Coordinates of C-alpha atoms in Angstrom, one line a residue:
M1 CA -5.5 -19.4 12.4
A2 CA -9.1 -20.1 13.1
D3 CA -10.1 -16.3 11.9
W4 CA -7.9 -16.6 8.5
S5 CA -7.8 -19.1 5.4
L6 CA -3.9 -19.2 4.8
T7 CA -2.6 -22.4 4.1
P8 CA -1.4 -23.8 7.3
S9 CA 1.9 -25.4 5.8
K10 CA 2.9 -22.2 4.4
V11 CA 5.0 -19.5 6.4
H12 CA 3.6 -15.8 5.1
L13 CA 5.6 -13.4 5.9
N14 CA 4.4 -11.0 3.6
H15 CA 0.9 -9.1 4.4
G16 CA 2.8 -6.2 3.0
S17 CA 1.8 -7.1 -0.7
Y18 CA -1.2 -9.5 0.0
G19 CA -1.9 -11.0 3.1
S20 CA -5.0 -13.3 4.9
V21 CA -8.6 -11.9 4.6
P22 CA -10.5 -13.0 7.8
R23 CA -13.2 -15.5 7.2
A24 CA -16.0 -13.2 8.2
A25 CA -15.6 -11.0 6.0
Q26 CA -14.8 -14.0 3.2
A27 CA -18.5 -15.0 4.2
K28 CA -20.0 -11.6 4.1
Q29 CA -18.4 -11.1 0.2
L30 CA -19.9 -14.1 -0.9
S31 CA -23.1 -14.1 0.5
L32 CA -23.0 -10.2 -1.3
K33 CA -22.2 -12.2 -4.3
G34 CA -24.6 -14.3 -3.8
H35 CA -27.6 -11.7 -3.8
M36 CA -26.0 -10.3 -6.8
E37 CA -26.1 -13.4 -8.8
Q38 CA -29.9 -14.3 -7.8
N39 CA -31.2 -11.1 -10.1
P40 CA -28.4 -8.8 -11.6
C41 CA -30.8 -6.1 -13.0
P42 CA -32.2 -4.6 -9.5
W43 CA -28.6 -5.3 -7.8
F44 CA -26.6 -3.0 -10.8
M45 CA -29.2 -0.6 -10.9
T46 CA -29.2 -0.1 -7.1
Q47 CA -25.6 -0.5 -6.6
F48 CA -24.6 3.0 -6.0
E49 CA -26.3 3.2 -2.9
L50 CA -24.7 0.0 -1.3
V51 CA -21.3 1.8 -2.7
A52 CA -22.2 5.1 -0.9
T53 CA -23.0 3.3 2.4
A54 CA -19.4 1.0 2.1
R55 CA -17.6 4.7 1.4
T56 CA -19.0 5.8 4.4
E57 CA -17.7 2.9 6.4
I58 CA -14.6 2.9 4.7
A59 CA -14.0 6.5 5.7
E60 CA -15.2 6.1 9.6
F61 CA -12.5 3.3 9.8
L62 CA -9.8 6.0 7.9
N63 CA -11.1 8.7 10.8
V64 CA -12.2 10.9 7.4
K65 CA -15.2 12.7 6.2
A66 CA -17.1 10.4 3.4
Q67 CA -17.8 13.5 1.7
D68 CA -14.3 13.8 0.6
T69 CA -13.7 9.8 0.4
A70 CA -14.3 7.8 -2.6
L71 CA -13.7 4.0 -3.2
V72 CA -11.7 2.8 -6.2
H73 CA -10.1 -0.9 -6.7
N74 CA -6.2 0.1 -5.7
A75 CA -3.9 2.6 -5.3
S76 CA -2.6 2.6 -8.7
A77 CA -5.9 3.0 -9.8
G78 CA -6.4 6.3 -7.5
I79 CA -3.2 7.7 -8.5
S80 CA -3.8 7.3 -12.0
T81 CA -7.2 8.8 -11.4
V82 CA -5.7 11.9 -10.0
Y83 CA -2.8 12.4 -13.0
N84 CA -5.4 11.9 -15.2
S85 CA -8.0 14.6 -13.5
L86 CA -5.4 17.2 -13.3
S87 CA -4.6 19.8 -15.8
F88 CA -0.8 20.2 -16.3
E89 CA 0.5 23.3 -18.7
P90 CA 3.2 22.5 -21.2
G91 CA 6.3 22.0 -19.8
A92 CA 4.8 20.9 -15.9
E93 CA 7.2 19.1 -14.0
I94 CA 6.2 16.2 -11.4
V95 CA 8.8 16.1 -8.7
T96 CA 9.1 12.4 -6.5
T97 CA 11.2 10.5 -5.0
N98 CA 13.8 7.4 -5.6
H99 CA 11.8 5.6 -3.6
A100 CA 8.5 5.7 -5.4
Y101 CA 6.6 2.3 -6.6
G102 CA 7.5 1.5 -9.9
A103 CA 3.7 1.8 -11.8
V104 CA 3.2 5.4 -10.0
L105 CA 6.7 6.3 -11.5
Q106 CA 5.6 5.0 -14.8
G107 CA 2.2 7.1 -14.8
A108 CA 4.0 9.9 -13.7
E109 CA 6.6 10.1 -16.4
R110 CA 3.4 9.6 -19.2
V111 CA 1.9 12.4 -17.8
A112 CA 5.3 14.2 -18.2
R113 CA 5.9 13.1 -21.7
R114 CA 1.9 13.6 -22.9
N115 CA 2.8 17.4 -21.5
G116 CA 6.5 17.9 -22.7
G117 CA 7.7 18.3 -19.4
L118 CA 9.9 15.8 -17.1
V119 CA 9.7 14.2 -13.9
R120 CA 12.3 15.5 -11.2
I121 CA 13.5 12.6 -8.7
A122 CA 14.5 13.7 -5.1
D123 CA 17.5 11.3 -3.9
I124 CA 16.6 10.4 -0.5
P125 CA 19.1 7.9 1.4
L126 CA 17.4 5.3 3.0
D127 CA 18.7 6.4 6.6
A128 CA 17.6 9.9 6.1
D129 CA 15.6 11.5 9.2
A130 CA 12.2 13.4 8.4
E131 CA 13.9 17.0 7.8
T132 CA 16.4 15.8 5.7
A133 CA 13.9 14.1 3.7
C134 CA 11.4 16.9 3.3
A135 CA 14.4 19.6 2.4
L136 CA 15.3 17.4 0.0
V137 CA 12.2 17.1 -1.6
M138 CA 11.6 20.6 -1.4
G139 CA 15.0 21.2 -3.0
E140 CA 13.5 19.5 -6.3
V141 CA 10.7 22.1 -6.4
T142 CA 10.7 24.9 -9.3
S143 CA 8.2 27.2 -11.1
K144 CA 7.4 24.6 -13.0
T145 CA 6.2 22.2 -10.4
A146 CA 2.7 21.0 -10.8
L147 CA 2.7 17.9 -8.6
I148 CA 4.4 16.0 -6.0
V149 CA 4.1 12.5 -5.6
V150 CA 5.2 11.1 -2.7
D151 CA 4.9 7.6 -0.6
Q152 CA 3.7 7.8 3.2
I153 CA 5.3 4.2 3.7
T154 CA 7.5 3.1 0.7
S155 CA 6.8 -0.4 -0.8
A156 CA 10.7 -1.0 -1.5
T157 CA 12.3 0.1 1.0
A158 CA 9.5 -0.1 3.9
R159 CA 10.3 3.3 5.7
A160 CA 8.3 6.8 6.3
F161 CA 8.1 10.2 4.9
P162 CA 6.9 13.2 6.4
V163 CA 4.2 13.4 4.4
E164 CA 2.4 16.4 6.4
A165 CA 5.5 18.4 6.6
I166 CA 5.7 18.0 2.8
A167 CA 2.5 19.1 2.2
Q168 CA 2.6 21.9 4.3
A169 CA 5.9 23.3 2.1
A170 CA 4.4 22.6 -1.0
S171 CA 0.9 24.5 0.3
R172 CA 3.1 27.7 0.8
L173 CA 4.1 27.1 -2.9
G174 CA 0.8 26.7 -3.9
V175 CA 1.8 23.2 -5.6
P176 CA -0.7 20.4 -4.8
V177 CA 0.2 17.0 -3.2
L178 CA -0.2 13.3 -3.9
V179 CA 0.1 11.0 -1.0
D180 CA 0.4 7.4 -2.3
A181 CA -0.2 5.7 1.1
A182 CA -0.9 2.1 -0.3
H183 CA 0.7 0.5 3.2
A184 CA -0.7 2.7 5.7
P185 CA -4.3 1.9 6.4
G186 CA -4.3 0.0 9.4
V187 CA -0.4 0.6 9.9
L188 CA -1.5 4.0 11.5
E189 CA -4.3 4.7 13.6
F190 CA -4.7 8.0 11.5
P191 CA -3.4 7.3 8.2
V192 CA -4.6 10.5 6.5
P193 CA -2.8 13.4 7.3
D194 CA -4.5 16.9 7.8
F195 CA -3.9 18.4 4.4
E196 CA -5.5 20.0 1.5
G197 CA -4.6 17.7 -1.5
F198 CA -5.1 13.8 -2.6
W199 CA -4.0 10.8 -0.6
V200 CA -4.9 7.1 -1.9
G201 CA -4.4 4.2 0.3
N202 CA -4.9 0.4 0.1
L203 CA -7.3 -1.6 2.3
H204 CA -6.5 -4.7 1.2
K205 CA -3.0 -5.1 2.6
F206 CA -2.8 -4.3 6.4
A207 CA -6.5 -3.7 6.7
C208 CA -7.1 -7.1 5.8
A209 CA -10.1 -6.1 3.2
P210 CA -11.0 -8.1 0.4
R211 CA -8.7 -8.1 -2.8
G212 CA -9.3 -4.6 -4.8
T213 CA -10.3 -2.1 -1.9
A214 CA -9.2 1.0 -2.1
A215 CA -9.7 4.7 -1.0
L216 CA -8.9 8.3 -2.5
V217 CA -9.2 11.0 -0.4
A218 CA -9.6 14.5 -1.7
R219 CA -9.6 17.8 0.0
G220 CA -9.4 21.6 -1.2
P221 CA -10.9 23.3 -4.5
R222 CA -8.6 20.8 -6.5
A223 CA -11.3 17.8 -5.5
A224 CA -13.9 19.1 -7.9
T225 CA -11.6 18.2 -10.8
L226 CA -11.6 14.5 -9.6
E227 CA -13.2 12.3 -12.2
P228 CA -13.4 8.3 -12.4
L229 CA -11.4 6.8 -14.6
I230 CA -14.2 5.0 -16.5
D231 CA -17.3 7.3 -17.5
S232 CA -20.3 5.8 -16.3
W233 CA -23.5 7.3 -14.9
G234 CA -22.2 9.4 -11.9
F235 CA -21.5 12.1 -14.6
P236 CA -24.4 14.4 -13.4
Y237 CA -22.5 14.5 -9.7
G238 CA -19.4 15.7 -8.4
F239 CA -17.0 14.3 -6.2
P240 CA -17.3 11.7 -4.4
E241 CA -20.9 10.7 -5.5
N242 CA -19.5 10.5 -9.3
F243 CA -17.3 7.8 -8.1
D244 CA -20.7 5.6 -6.5
H245 CA -21.7 4.5 -10.2
V246 CA -19.3 1.7 -11.2
G247 CA -21.4 0.1 -14.0
T248 CA -21.3 -3.4 -14.2
Q249 CA -18.2 -4.0 -11.8
D250 CA -18.6 -6.3 -8.8
V251 CA -17.4 -4.4 -5.8
T252 CA -18.9 -6.4 -3.5
A253 CA -14.9 -6.0 -2.0
W254 CA -15.7 -2.7 -0.7
M255 CA -19.1 -3.7 0.9
A256 CA -17.4 -6.5 3.1
A257 CA -14.6 -4.3 3.8
R258 CA -16.6 -3.1 7.2
T259 CA -16.9 -6.6 8.4
A260 CA -12.8 -7.6 8.2
F261 CA -12.3 -4.2 9.8
D262 CA -14.6 -4.6 12.7
T263 CA -13.5 -8.6 13.0
I264 CA -10.1 -7.4 13.8
E265 CA -11.2 -4.5 16.3
E266 CA -13.6 -6.8 18.5
R267 CA -11.4 -9.9 18.6
Y268 CA -8.1 -8.5 19.3
G269 CA -8.1 -4.6 18.7
W270 CA -6.3 -2.5 15.9
A271 CA -4.1 -1.2 18.6
T272 CA -3.0 -4.6 19.6
F273 CA -2.2 -5.7 16.2
R274 CA 0.3 -2.7 15.6
S275 CA 2.0 -3.1 18.6
Y276 CA 2.5 -7.0 18.8
A277 CA 3.5 -6.5 14.7
A278 CA 6.3 -4.2 16.0
E279 CA 7.4 -6.4 18.3
L280 CA 7.3 -9.5 16.3
C281 CA 9.3 -7.3 13.1
D282 CA 11.7 -6.2 15.8
Y283 CA 12.5 -10.2 16.5
G284 CA 12.1 -11.5 13.4
Q285 CA 14.8 -8.9 11.9
S286 CA 17.2 -9.2 14.4
L287 CA 17.3 -12.9 14.5
I288 CA 17.5 -13.3 10.5
A289 CA 20.0 -10.3 10.5
D290 CA 21.9 -12.7 13.0
A291 CA 21.8 -15.8 10.5
F292 CA 22.8 -14.4 7.7
A293 CA 25.8 -12.5 9.7
D294 CA 26.9 -16.1 10.8
A295 CA 26.8 -17.5 7.1
T296 CA 28.2 -14.3 5.3
G297 CA 30.5 -13.0 8.2
E298 CA 29.1 -9.7 6.7
D299 CA 26.8 -7.7 8.9
P300 CA 23.2 -7.4 6.7
A301 CA 21.9 -4.6 9.1
I302 CA 20.6 -1.7 7.5
K303 CA 19.5 1.9 9.2
V304 CA 16.7 3.1 7.7
G305 CA 15.2 6.7 8.8
M306 CA 11.7 6.7 9.9
P307 CA 11.0 2.9 10.3
V308 CA 7.5 1.6 10.1
G309 CA 5.4 -0.9 12.8
P310 CA 5.1 -4.0 10.7
L311 CA 7.7 -3.5 8.2
R312 CA 11.5 -4.2 8.5
L313 CA 14.7 -4.8 5.8
V314 CA 17.3 -6.7 5.7
R315 CA 19.9 -6.8 3.7
L316 CA 20.4 -9.5 1.0
P317 CA 24.3 -11.3 0.6
K318 CA 25.9 -8.9 -2.3
G319 CA 24.9 -10.0 -6.1
L320 CA 21.6 -11.2 -4.6
A321 CA 18.2 -9.4 -6.1
T322 CA 20.1 -6.6 -7.8
T323 CA 17.5 -5.5 -10.0
H324 CA 13.7 -5.6 -10.3
E325 CA 13.3 -8.7 -12.0
D326 CA 15.6 -10.6 -10.1
S327 CA 14.3 -9.7 -7.2
H328 CA 10.8 -11.7 -8.6
A329 CA 12.9 -14.3 -9.3
V330 CA 14.0 -14.7 -5.6
R331 CA 11.0 -14.3 -4.0
A332 CA 9.3 -17.0 -6.5
H333 CA 12.1 -19.4 -5.9
I334 CA 11.7 -19.2 -2.0
S335 CA 8.0 -19.4 -2.4
D336 CA 8.1 -22.3 -4.4
R337 CA 11.2 -24.4 -3.0
L338 CA 10.5 -23.6 0.8
D339 CA 7.1 -22.7 1.0
I340 CA 8.2 -19.6 2.8
E341 CA 6.0 -16.5 1.2
T342 CA 7.8 -13.2 1.8
A343 CA 9.3 -9.9 -0.1
I344 CA 12.4 -9.5 -2.0
T345 CA 13.1 -5.7 -3.5
T346 CA 15.8 -3.8 -4.4
F347 CA 16.9 -0.5 -4.4
N348 CA 20.0 1.6 -5.6
G349 CA 21.2 -1.8 -6.9
A350 CA 21.2 -3.7 -3.4
G351 CA 18.8 -6.4 -2.9
F352 CA 16.8 -6.5 0.6
L353 CA 14.5 -8.8 2.5
R354 CA 10.9 -6.9 3.5
L355 CA 9.8 -8.5 6.4
S356 CA 6.1 -7.8 7.6
A357 CA 4.2 -9.2 10.3
H358 CA 0.3 -9.5 11.0
L359 CA -1.6 -11.0 14.0
Y360 CA -1.6 -15.1 12.4
N361 CA 1.8 -14.6 12.4
S362 CA 4.5 -16.0 15.2
P363 CA 7.8 -15.9 16.3
K364 CA 8.5 -19.4 14.7
D365 CA 7.4 -18.2 11.1
Y366 CA 10.6 -16.1 11.5
E367 CA 12.7 -18.7 13.2
T368 CA 11.6 -21.4 10.1
F369 CA 13.1 -18.2 7.6
A370 CA 16.2 -18.1 9.5
E371 CA 16.6 -21.9 9.5
R372 CA 15.4 -22.7 5.9
A373 CA 15.6 -19.7 4.0
V374 CA 18.5 -18.3 5.2
P375 CA 20.8 -21.0 3.6
E376 CA 19.3 -21.4 0.3
L377 CA 19.7 -17.2 0.0
V378 CA 23.2 -17.6 1.1
R379 CA 23.8 -20.6 -1.3
L380 CA 21.8 -18.7 -4.4
A381 CA 24.1 -15.6 -3.7
G382 CA 27.2 -18.1 -3.9
S383 CA 26.2 -19.5 -7.5
R384 CA 26.0 -15.9 -9.0

C-alpha cells in the first residue's frame, strides 16, 4: 500500500467506480495547486498552455494523436459535448442498448425529445457474443438514425461490446458512432478503436489519474463540429484547441495525470496490472460465488458475453438490489456496516455484485468479502 492512500482498514473492491490515486500523483497535483494559489492571475492567463501539454501526455498514454484529443472532466461531460455539438434533424433517432449508463441514456432521451425523435434501445442479452451484439445493435438502425451510442465496457454488467465492428457497420450507412469508454483506459492496452467517430473515456478509474480527468477523442469530418460545453476564450480555435481554454477552473488533475500513468508503468508495468487484475478477479469471483451457493443452495454464476479483465459479475440472492435505488442502498449498507467497498448493480430487474481489482488488492480482500459480506447479503435478502 506504500504507493496508495486508501484507508488500510477498508476493503476496497470497487476501483471500477473510484479507486486510489498514487501518492506521487497526489503530490504532483498538490504542488500544482500551490503554484496556482501563489498568484492565480498569471496562472489562469497561461493555463491553456499547461492544458495543451497535459492533453499531449494523455493522448500518448491512450496511443492516439493529440490533435484528435480534447480533455473534459468526465465521460458524461464528453458525451454531453457530443450530444450538444451534433446537428439533429426533426424526428432524428438515437440507437443505444439496454446496458447504457443511466446518465448517458437520459442525455440521449433529452436530445430526442428536443428534436421530436426517439431513442431506440437494442435489447442485448448478458451472454451475447460479439457477433450477436453487433447484429442486435444494427438491427435497431433505421433511415432516421442520427447517432449510435454504445459502451465499450458496460458499467452495470461488466462486459465489453464490439465497438469497432459496430462502427464499421455504421460507417457503411453514414451513421456516426459515440463510444462510452468510461472504464476502458488502463484496462485495454489500446483503448481507442480505429474508427472515425467519437470516443470518451475516464482516466480517473483504472488509469488512476486524479478525479475529474477524462478524454474525448474525435476523428473524421464531424470532429470539427465539437464545441466545449462552456464558452470561453478558445472560440477562435477549432477542435481540440478550443477545449484547452477552460477559464477559471481548477484542472490540475489533468496536469498530474501523467505522473499516475508513469508511476504504475515504472514500478509495476501496465501489462502486469492487466494480467494480475484478471487473475485476481477470477479467484474472487469463484470464491464469492461458491460462498453464495453454499449459503443459499442456488447457483449465482452468470455467463457474461465478452468478459473484461479486471471486472466480474456475481448474481445476488433473489429479491436484492432489483432497482437502481435499491442497489445503492445495499452498497451503502455493506460499506457502512462492514467497511467493505464494492459495486452493487441492477440489470433487467436482477441484482449483481460487480467485482473489480487493481494492484493494491490481494486475495485476502475477496476472502474477507466471502467471510463477512456474503452472510450479510444473504440475511438482507431473507428479510425482504
